[in-house]
Amino acid sequence: MDIRTWTFLIVGLSFVLYIGIAIYCRAGSTKEFYVAGGGVHPIVNGMATAADWMSAASFISMAGLISFMGYDGAVYLMGWTGGYVLLALCLAPYLRKFGKFTVPDFIGDRYYSQTARTVAVICAIFVSFTYVAGQMRGVGVVFSRFLEVDITTGVLLGMAIVFFYAVLGGMKGITYTQVAQYCVLMMAYLVPAIFISIMVTGHVIPQFGFGATLADGSGVHLLDKLDGLSAELGFAAYTSGTKSTIDVLFITAALMVGTAGLPHVIVRFFTVPKVKDARKSAGWALIFIAVLYTTAPAVAGFARLNMINTINGADSQGTEYSEAPTWVTNWEKTGLIGWEDKNEDGRMFYSGDERNEMHIDRDIMVLANPEIADLPAWVIALVAAGGVAAALSTSAGLLLVISTSISHDLLKRNLMPNISDKMELRYARSAAAVAVCIAGYLGINPPGFVAQVVAFAFGLAASSFFPAIILGIFYKRMNKYGAITGMVSGLLFTATYIVYFKFINPAASVPENWWFGVSPEGIGTLGMIVNFAVAAVVCHLTPPPPQDVQDMVESIRYPQGAGEAQVH
Amino acid sequence: MAFHSKELAKAYWRENVKLLLSLLFIWALVSFGFGILLVDALNQIQFFGFKLGFWFAQQGAIYTFVVLIFVYVYKMNRLDEKYDVQED
């Protein structure tokens, strides 16, 4: 069977599985819709959280980015995992004990203010839409490459599936579907990684193969070989990278804190039965995530070596274009690989200096990897199914945050407090439906700034939500004035910096112009510090919070009496 | 008040914060310390075919994070029982 038939078969089977689960687990009440009834086992919840977290970007783009960035890729590896330590230790157990449905709920109640709640709702919706547009695009790219349908058809198909199970099943349906999606996407990531690790180094486990010697009998370590090739071809050494230390530090911190502040991740810890389970669940989530995140740098290393070897040839003289491997010509059709014969010798050559003749898009590394290594057709189809699973699971989680924000935080808690549970559920479903359509539209007509706004989403979460929640739990004296001014100033500071360097004057975005050498990707860390500082000062100039709020803070600090998530 | 006295509530919280800070110290040490600030010094050391600083940045920090969370879960459960504030 050829790749296309295999892809139809495997992706089709995975869709049948997701829909089957959704029908079996549909939601009957708002509580089931928002937090899956609060009865999800911590390991199951951990797996669902992992699938929710690992998006099309983690699955498709991350290893490719690392393979071009070398050491600097560590900002994503540490940044997107380290946040879970903050979540588990500083947020999840307390928010679970607090026992409501959403992050704006906490902000609104803790800071006894509708203004604070509204600011939080707007941030949550903005962050989630930013994210979901990228996911839909990911579905489109995978479909168009492997099923050879156009991107619009791909996005519409993805929308239909997500619509079906997110609108019907709510959090309950999503949770169990995500468990299935986790299994699909992990298999799709690990199978080719293991194949390639064996081919390149002879090790079955990619994490070991990454540090091992090459299987070609030369006795050279993979990483030394990559450093050598980089020097020869005019790139920075693979194990040292090009970013300044301070920038690496700030980006890593911004991604960590941003992760811990993302509403679609936090809401996950409302779904487990106990405080104890919330702590444990974060640990399981990180284990499931770590499997992919420790494999990714290995995949990046193997892919780089394989790519350079096939393009430049074993003797580093370049490969004749007429003998180019099929993956080059296949991806050339999508415009993601380009070759320009500058010295007119008919050979392709890839390097970091003026000899370079290739244009290679970073996003293709994971998807093209099995083709580069000549793996069987079913492996390539599996990777396609994995990419779709990653994109769908994350979109579903985000759509749920959007619909909850609208039906619960905006309508029920703000505009129409008297609606019944049934009505609220109906509003939640309609909001999810509208959100799917907007997300699909953004996927088909992506605004040019999708890539740039990802930095925005993390910076926003880091500079607004995270300090407000941390102070709310660990600093009883924090009042609404401090929290609101802190959030607003952190937000404005971060937003101004990013908007200036990403939209108004992108040409000026070079290390010489950055404050303290911090790039827009890392500015969320400074924004967070601004938020903390402003909040502390303002809080001491204004009256302390009322006694009942202080009592509430007291009560979320120990687990006893957590009960299930409350419907107010 | 679920604690038997106000003093016990304070003592529980103090122990909790102390545990948090010591675990967060290790968290920062392996990532910001070994993986970023001290990376060049540690790269002089070879570790199973990796430069040690590079290994921490792309592998070791992540393994440590996982261990940290489970240590926290274990210690907190013990602490809850010590002060009799665990869930039923």
XYZ file of C-alpha atoms in Angstrom:
656
model
C 0.000 0.000 0.000
C 1.229 3.501 -0.674
C 1.575 6.356 1.827
C -1.745 7.927 0.896
C -3.795 4.764 1.450
C -2.041 4.124 4.741
C -2.709 7.697 5.856
C -6.424 7.470 5.014
C -6.616 4.216 6.917
C -4.756 5.260 10.070
C -6.096 8.817 10.346
C -9.612 7.506 9.577
C -9.395 4.841 12.289
C -8.202 7.408 14.825
C -11.207 9.643 13.999
C -13.632 6.750 14.500
C -12.025 6.151 17.904
C -12.329 9.799 18.998
C -15.963 10.066 17.936
C -16.853 6.766 19.574
C -15.407 7.955 22.879
C -17.218 11.289 22.589
C -20.604 9.625 22.124
C -19.960 7.289 25.036
C -18.895 10.138 27.395
C -21.226 13.014 26.526
C -21.895 15.623 29.201
C -25.297 16.014 30.899
C -24.683 18.930 33.296
C -22.608 22.097 33.427
C -20.386 20.405 35.962
C -19.639 17.556 33.575
C -19.194 20.047 30.764
C -16.769 22.331 32.660
C -14.780 19.975 34.875
C -15.827 16.446 33.806
C -17.866 16.097 37.004
C -14.683 16.469 39.053
C -14.172 12.712 39.175
C -11.224 12.061 36.870
C -8.472 9.720 38.098
C -5.128 11.575 38.506
C -3.231 9.358 36.035
C -5.967 9.697 33.428
C -6.057 13.422 34.095
C -2.260 13.581 33.781
C -2.416 11.908 30.383
C -5.207 14.193 29.195
C -3.289 17.235 30.454
C -0.231 16.076 28.528
C -2.222 15.710 25.294
C -3.878 19.060 25.921
C -0.498 20.707 26.472
C 1.433 19.148 23.588
C 0.146 21.062 20.618
C 0.849 20.925 16.930
C 3.811 23.177 17.762
C 5.331 20.680 20.206
C 4.714 17.767 17.894
C 5.498 19.226 14.485
C 7.738 22.242 15.063
C 9.761 21.808 18.242
C 12.285 19.156 17.194
C 12.787 21.031 13.924
C 13.480 24.281 15.780
C 15.961 22.562 18.076
C 17.693 20.928 15.169
C 18.386 24.390 13.731
C 19.060 26.090 17.088
C 21.233 23.453 18.785
C 21.836 24.273 22.448
C 19.486 27.307 22.313
C 16.582 24.889 21.785
C 16.857 24.218 25.522
C 14.703 27.314 26.128
C 11.686 25.335 24.854
C 12.668 22.065 26.496
C 13.166 23.529 29.968
C 10.625 26.329 29.574
C 7.690 24.121 28.596
C 8.387 21.497 31.276
C 9.685 23.577 34.197
C 6.336 25.364 34.430
C 4.776 22.137 35.698
C 6.946 22.259 38.819
C 5.532 25.730 39.558
C 2.030 24.456 38.834
C 2.317 21.423 41.072
C 3.976 23.214 43.975
C 2.491 26.697 43.934
C -0.864 26.611 42.124
C -2.675 23.334 41.460
C -3.401 22.104 45.024
C -4.617 25.500 46.228
C -6.776 26.222 43.216
C -8.309 22.759 43.543
C -9.141 23.450 47.172
C -10.649 26.777 46.154
C -13.016 24.587 44.178
C -14.586 26.702 41.436
C -14.458 26.171 37.690
C -12.157 28.753 36.152
C -9.197 31.062 36.619
C -11.333 34.256 36.347
C -13.479 32.728 39.111
C -10.475 32.667 41.408
C -9.275 36.132 40.464
C -12.782 37.571 40.837
C -13.496 35.984 44.236
C -10.053 36.408 45.748
C -9.896 40.055 44.785
C -13.615 40.650 45.514
C -13.995 42.600 42.269
C -15.928 42.299 38.996
C -13.273 44.436 37.301
C -10.565 41.921 38.134
C -12.800 39.101 36.895
C -13.459 40.905 33.619
C -9.754 41.616 33.030
C -9.066 37.928 33.612
C -11.838 36.798 31.236
C -10.531 39.000 28.438
C -6.963 37.729 28.914
C -8.165 34.112 28.958
C -10.147 34.505 25.737
C -7.341 36.328 23.940
C -4.673 33.798 24.926
C -6.884 30.880 23.903
C -7.828 32.269 20.479
C -4.183 33.028 19.730
C -3.357 29.453 20.366
C -6.247 27.776 18.664
C -5.671 29.508 15.323
C -2.223 27.921 15.141
C -3.652 24.471 15.890
C -6.193 24.565 13.088
C -3.428 25.608 10.716
C -1.414 22.584 11.879
C -4.281 20.247 10.983
C -4.480 21.887 7.575
C -0.752 21.474 6.874
C -0.743 17.794 7.821
C -3.802 17.021 5.706
C -2.555 18.904 2.682
C 0.834 17.165 2.674
C -0.250 13.609 3.400
C -3.761 13.361 2.016
C -3.074 15.784 -0.813
C -6.338 17.647 -0.209
C -6.115 21.431 -0.044
C -5.642 23.192 3.268
C -9.219 24.486 3.402
C -10.687 20.982 3.145
C -8.213 19.842 5.809
C -9.218 22.598 8.208
C -12.946 21.995 7.602
C -12.508 18.310 8.341
C -10.595 19.094 11.550
C -13.280 21.601 12.576
C -16.040 19.065 12.069
C -14.318 16.517 14.309
C -13.521 18.981 17.094
C -16.998 20.476 16.865
C -18.529 17.091 17.288
C -16.723 16.010 20.389
C -16.034 19.297 22.166
C -19.600 20.580 21.798
C -21.182 17.262 22.656
C -18.848 15.992 25.324
C -17.540 19.100 27.059
C -14.671 18.483 29.457
C -15.852 14.931 30.103
C -15.753 13.914 26.451
C -12.556 15.839 25.844
C -10.710 14.240 28.743
C -11.274 10.688 27.563
C -10.701 11.558 23.912
C -7.414 13.197 24.889
C -6.246 9.996 26.543
C -6.696 8.227 23.201
C -5.003 11.125 21.417
C -2.058 10.979 23.787
C -1.514 7.319 22.909
C -1.730 8.030 19.169
C 0.608 11.013 19.234
C 3.186 9.337 21.486
C 3.297 6.256 19.274
C 3.631 8.468 16.244
C 6.556 10.296 17.844
C 8.386 7.346 19.366
C 8.177 4.775 16.555
C 10.170 6.808 14.007
C 12.491 8.122 16.756
C 13.382 4.588 17.804
C 13.814 3.422 14.189
C 16.135 6.324 13.464
C 18.064 5.985 16.713
C 18.814 2.358 15.836
C 19.908 3.313 12.327
C 22.161 6.180 13.408
C 23.641 4.906 16.670
C 22.496 1.325 17.232
C 20.667 2.308 20.447
C 16.988 1.431 20.906
C 16.337 4.310 23.328
C 16.734 7.681 21.576
C 17.718 9.444 24.837
C 20.797 7.169 25.005
C 21.454 7.238 21.284
C 21.653 11.040 21.531
C 24.928 10.802 23.484
C 26.235 7.650 21.830
C 28.818 7.008 19.127
C 27.720 6.708 15.507
C 26.933 3.276 14.095
C 29.074 3.880 10.978
C 32.126 2.437 12.782
C 33.933 5.770 13.041
C 33.703 5.770 16.852
C 32.766 9.467 16.834
C 30.030 10.665 19.231
C 26.900 12.037 17.534
C 27.197 15.424 19.248
C 30.923 15.750 18.422
C 30.118 14.896 14.818
C 27.427 17.632 14.763
C 29.828 20.169 16.300
C 32.413 19.201 13.679
C 29.950 19.519 10.796
C 28.745 22.893 12.141
C 32.308 24.247 12.219
C 33.007 22.923 8.727
C 29.814 24.415 7.278
C 29.991 27.781 9.028
C 27.267 27.310 11.675
C 27.651 28.007 15.411
C 28.654 24.850 17.307
C 25.622 22.596 17.876
C 26.217 22.313 21.629
C 26.729 26.029 22.267
C 24.182 28.005 20.209
C 24.099 31.720 19.424
C 21.787 33.464 21.918
C 23.266 35.468 24.815
C 23.125 33.895 28.265
C 20.802 36.565 29.642
C 18.368 36.105 26.766
C 18.310 32.320 27.187
C 17.659 32.847 30.904
C 14.775 35.271 30.380
C 13.093 33.295 27.597
C 13.260 30.100 29.638
C 11.786 31.856 32.673
C 9.035 33.513 30.620
C 7.989 30.181 29.092
C 8.027 28.434 32.480
C 5.957 31.089 34.211
C 3.727 31.478 31.154
C 3.012 27.733 31.137
C 1.979 27.896 34.788
C -0.301 30.837 33.992
C -2.117 29.429 30.947
C -5.833 29.021 31.685
C -6.315 25.841 29.647
C -3.581 24.139 31.642
C -4.712 25.369 35.062
C -8.340 24.358 34.523
C -7.183 20.753 34.249
C -6.516 20.593 37.947
C -10.136 21.389 38.752
C -11.201 18.053 37.269
C -9.676 15.665 39.848
C -11.566 14.555 42.987
C -9.077 15.648 45.668
C -6.315 18.140 46.470
C -3.972 15.195 46.835
C -4.890 14.151 43.295
C -4.214 17.645 41.944
C -0.630 17.458 43.194
C -0.131 13.940 41.882
C -1.828 14.703 38.596
C 0.676 17.459 37.765
C 3.474 14.934 38.340
C 1.895 12.395 35.999
C 1.276 15.068 33.398
C 4.943 16.001 33.468
C 6.037 12.351 33.127
C 3.855 11.943 30.055
C 5.149 15.222 28.638
C 8.765 14.421 29.482
C 8.624 11.290 27.308
C 8.194 13.508 24.243
C 10.352 16.380 25.480
C 13.417 14.236 26.165
C 12.988 12.419 22.834
C 12.672 15.664 20.859
C 16.307 16.854 21.220
C 17.499 13.386 20.182
C 15.232 13.475 17.120
C 16.589 16.958 16.397
C 20.179 15.718 16.468
C 19.509 12.642 14.280
C 17.473 14.690 11.829
C 20.186 17.297 11.439
C 22.845 14.697 10.743
C 20.652 12.784 8.280
C 19.607 15.955 6.528
C 23.134 17.284 6.093
C 24.387 13.887 4.954
C 21.696 13.400 2.318
C 21.985 16.906 0.918
C 25.745 17.422 1.071
C 26.566 13.768 0.405
C 28.909 11.549 2.410
C 31.960 13.309 0.967
C 30.562 16.821 1.693
C 30.774 17.757 -1.975
C 27.019 18.101 -2.498
C 24.535 15.653 -4.016
C 23.618 15.822 -7.693
C 20.133 17.392 -7.955
C 19.140 14.792 -10.524
C 19.801 12.132 -7.866
C 17.983 14.015 -5.116
C 16.082 11.756 -2.695
C 12.279 11.725 -3.146
C 11.622 13.615 0.118
C 13.404 16.645 -1.294
C 11.281 16.697 -4.429
C 8.086 15.904 -2.450
C 8.555 18.788 -0.037
C 9.765 21.092 -2.789
C 6.217 20.951 -4.164
C 4.892 22.446 -0.893
C 7.426 25.269 -1.135
C 8.955 24.363 2.213
C 12.248 23.308 0.619
C 13.954 25.298 -2.079
C 17.184 24.874 -4.055
C 18.976 27.533 -6.052
C 22.068 26.393 -7.946
C 24.292 29.397 -7.220
C 27.615 27.941 -8.393
C 25.887 26.078 -11.261
C 27.504 22.719 -10.601
C 24.141 20.887 -10.532
C 24.758 19.781 -6.936
C 22.806 20.768 -3.827
C 24.795 22.165 -0.915
C 23.679 23.228 2.557
C 25.795 25.436 4.816
C 25.731 28.442 7.101
C 27.857 30.668 4.862
C 27.903 31.961 1.288
C 28.175 28.442 -0.157
C 24.611 27.682 0.936
C 22.122 26.874 -1.854
C 19.246 25.467 0.164
C 16.198 26.959 1.822
C 14.765 24.510 4.367
C 11.705 25.319 6.487
C 12.159 24.302 10.111
C 8.643 22.956 10.397
C 9.219 20.030 8.070
C 11.887 18.229 10.102
C 9.562 15.987 12.149
C 7.147 15.308 9.309
C 9.909 14.647 6.787
C 12.113 12.743 9.216
C 10.706 9.270 8.461
C 11.029 9.959 4.731
C 14.603 11.192 5.146
C 15.445 7.976 6.976
C 13.552 5.865 4.389
C 11.117 4.335 6.885
C 8.124 2.217 5.730
C 4.945 3.941 4.500
C 2.846 3.033 7.554
C 5.289 4.927 9.827
C 4.840 8.063 7.735
C 1.044 7.653 7.949
C 1.324 7.223 11.711
C 3.221 10.503 11.985
C 0.405 12.224 10.086
C -2.169 10.793 12.527
C 0.018 11.946 15.438
C 0.236 15.491 14.122
C -3.547 15.635 13.748
C -4.060 14.161 17.244
C -1.754 16.775 18.770
C -3.541 19.628 17.031
C -7.061 18.345 17.790
C -6.460 17.637 21.473
C -5.062 21.096 22.106
C -7.787 22.861 20.106
C -10.487 21.029 22.038
C -9.021 22.089 25.388
C -8.733 25.694 24.252
C -12.245 25.814 22.809
C -13.553 24.627 26.131
C -11.778 27.477 27.951
C -13.303 29.948 25.507
C -16.814 28.563 25.878
C -16.509 28.377 29.674
C -15.236 31.944 29.803
C -18.263 33.123 27.900
C -21.074 31.025 29.369
C -19.808 30.868 32.946
C -17.581 33.871 33.669
C -19.265 36.383 31.414
C -22.944 35.347 31.348
C -23.578 33.455 34.573
C -21.283 35.440 36.857
C -21.675 38.844 35.245
C -24.589 39.519 32.919
C -27.349 37.026 33.750
C -26.783 35.449 37.151
C -30.257 33.856 37.252
C -30.030 31.441 34.323
C -30.617 27.761 35.075
C -28.009 25.023 34.781
C -29.692 23.792 31.607
C -29.643 27.213 29.988
C -26.029 27.750 30.975
C -25.120 24.425 29.389
C -26.910 25.464 26.212
C -24.977 28.745 26.156
C -21.716 26.868 26.770
C -22.423 24.604 23.777
C -23.351 27.509 21.496
C -20.232 29.413 22.570
C -18.081 26.363 21.772
C -19.772 26.089 18.369
C -19.154 29.741 17.529
C -15.555 29.450 18.744
C -14.933 26.441 16.455
C -16.115 28.467 13.472
C -13.922 31.473 14.320
C -10.933 29.183 14.903
C -11.572 27.473 11.577
C -11.793 30.793 9.807
C -8.475 31.861 11.344
C -6.990 28.512 10.288
C -8.056 28.951 6.647
C -7.166 32.665 6.493
C -4.304 32.848 8.973
C -3.467 36.407 9.986
C 0.224 36.991 9.219
C 0.982 37.399 12.871
C 0.170 33.913 14.190
C 3.816 33.050 14.817
C 4.475 36.353 16.552
C 1.490 36.220 18.873
C 2.675 33.001 20.481
C 5.283 35.055 22.323
C 2.380 37.299 23.216
C 0.309 34.492 24.732
C 3.120 33.386 27.028
C 4.211 36.902 27.920
C 0.628 37.795 28.733
C 0.075 34.757 30.928
C 3.415 35.295 32.679
C 2.958 38.995 33.332
C -0.740 38.975 34.310
C -2.192 35.737 35.668
C 0.787 34.166 37.349
C 1.679 36.940 39.836
C -2.000 37.606 40.626
C -2.619 33.956 41.490
C 0.639 33.457 43.414
C 0.084 36.580 45.499
C -3.535 35.575 46.043
C -2.431 32.315 47.652
C 0.834 33.168 49.374
C 0.249 36.754 50.453
C -2.895 37.171 52.514
C -2.502 40.955 52.729
C -2.719 41.389 48.924
C -5.828 43.418 48.084
C -7.738 44.210 44.912
C -5.976 47.511 44.287
C -2.550 45.885 44.287
C -3.677 42.943 42.185
C -5.472 44.994 39.534
C -2.765 47.668 39.145
C -0.146 44.887 39.117
C -1.933 42.932 36.381
C -2.591 46.003 34.274
C 0.956 47.395 34.529
C 2.593 43.987 33.903
C 0.315 43.510 30.927
C 0.860 46.986 29.461
C 4.618 46.779 29.901
C 4.864 43.392 28.183
C 2.361 44.219 25.462
C 4.065 47.517 24.597
C 7.483 45.912 24.308
C 6.217 43.051 22.133
C 4.026 45.245 19.940
C 6.895 47.672 19.376
C 9.479 45.066 18.368
C 7.152 42.636 16.576
C 4.686 44.917 14.781
C 5.637 48.606 14.807
C 9.347 48.410 14.240
C 10.443 44.803 13.579
C 13.636 46.035 11.918
C 14.850 47.403 15.260
C 14.497 44.019 16.934
C 18.210 43.286 17.343
C 20.092 42.560 20.590
C 21.661 46.064 20.651
C 18.224 47.697 20.989
C 16.696 45.250 23.479
C 16.465 46.295 27.132
C 19.178 44.434 29.053
C 19.568 42.267 25.929
C 16.176 40.598 26.487
C 14.280 39.649 23.318
C 10.482 40.085 23.022
C 10.123 36.317 23.650
C 11.669 36.738 27.093
C 10.140 40.039 28.117
C 7.291 38.337 29.992
C 9.784 37.652 32.795
C 10.455 41.379 33.233
C 6.710 42.034 32.970
C 6.154 39.576 35.789
C 8.706 41.383 37.969
C 7.014 44.712 37.195
C 3.666 43.187 38.176
C 5.014 41.877 41.507
C 6.700 45.199 42.336
C 3.704 47.429 41.495
C 1.323 45.100 43.352
C 3.506 45.144 46.483
C 3.786 48.944 46.581
C 0.116 49.712 45.837
C -1.088 47.076 48.299
C 0.742 48.783 51.173
C -0.783 52.164 50.392
C -4.376 50.846 50.388
C -6.570 49.091 52.991
C -6.225 45.312 53.538
C -8.798 42.925 52.035
C -11.991 42.195 54.039
C -11.924 39.521 56.730
C -13.978 36.940 54.791
C -11.467 37.060 51.920
C -8.591 36.567 54.358
C -10.457 33.598 55.846
C -10.888 32.132 52.384
C -7.124 32.383 51.732
C -6.568 30.675 55.089
C -8.884 27.832 54.077
C -7.351 27.080 50.669
C -3.978 26.510 52.302
C -4.762 23.027 53.647
C -6.472 20.143 51.859
C -9.131 19.029 54.347
C -12.744 19.560 53.281
C -12.065 20.153 49.590
C -15.182 18.351 48.388
C -15.997 18.551 44.698
C -15.904 21.596 42.446
C -18.799 23.789 43.519
C -21.571 25.313 41.463
C -21.556 28.373 43.722
C -10.956 26.023 61.506
C -9.768 22.570 60.705
C -6.542 22.923 62.660
C -6.638 22.218 66.365
C -5.138 25.643 67.114
C -3.973 28.808 65.372
C -0.355 27.972 66.211
C -0.651 24.616 64.465
C -2.060 26.301 61.366
C 0.932 28.651 61.326
C 3.417 25.842 61.884
C 1.868 23.780 59.056
C 2.085 26.696 56.653
C 5.670 27.474 57.673
C 6.764 23.871 57.048
C 4.898 23.888 53.726
C 6.638 27.072 52.564
C 10.024 25.751 53.668
C 9.501 22.574 51.633
C 8.409 24.643 48.621
C 11.434 26.900 48.790
C 13.936 24.068 49.092
C 12.380 22.216 46.126
C 12.207 25.422 44.076
C 15.872 26.033 44.865
C 16.784 22.695 43.254
C 14.405 23.516 40.371
C 16.253 26.771 39.703
C 19.672 25.207 40.268
C 19.347 22.479 37.620
C 17.668 24.691 35.013
C 18.879 28.274 35.408
C 22.082 27.210 37.198
C 23.481 24.073 35.534
C 21.597 24.440 32.245
C 22.220 28.146 31.581
C 24.514 30.184 33.842
C 27.116 27.483 34.544
C 26.752 25.724 31.219
C 30.214 26.604 29.890
C 31.992 25.411 33.027
C 30.018 22.158 33.121
C 30.612 21.568 29.416
C 34.246 20.821 30.277
C 32.999 17.611 31.915
C 32.116 14.615 29.717
C 29.023 12.646 30.788
C 28.063 9.484 28.831
C 29.055 11.131 25.573
C 27.373 14.463 26.420
C 28.931 17.679 27.590
C 27.436 17.887 31.079
C 26.031 21.425 30.815
C 24.374 20.615 27.477
C 22.932 17.411 28.976
C 21.371 19.329 31.859
C 19.875 21.880 29.487
C 18.305 19.352 27.092
C 17.739 16.258 29.262
C 18.775 16.369 32.923
C 16.695 19.342 34.034
C 13.515 17.662 32.747
C 14.214 14.410 34.640
C 14.894 16.432 37.792
C 11.582 18.309 37.416
C 9.668 15.012 37.406
C 11.455 13.778 40.521
C 10.857 17.093 42.317
C 7.072 16.890 41.869
C 6.872 13.355 43.234
C 9.071 14.239 46.215
C 6.706 17.127 46.875
C 3.614 14.895 46.652
C 5.144 12.395 49.078
C 6.300 14.989 51.607
C 3.068 16.987 51.503
C 0.959 13.897 52.133
C 3.104 13.186 55.201
C 2.790 16.784 56.349
C -1.015 16.742 55.955
C -1.200 13.652 58.140
C 1.153 15.090 60.737
C -1.185 18.051 61.243
C -4.318 16.000 60.681
C -5.601 18.075 57.755
C -5.619 15.342 55.098
C -8.744 14.656 53.076
C -11.073 11.907 54.250
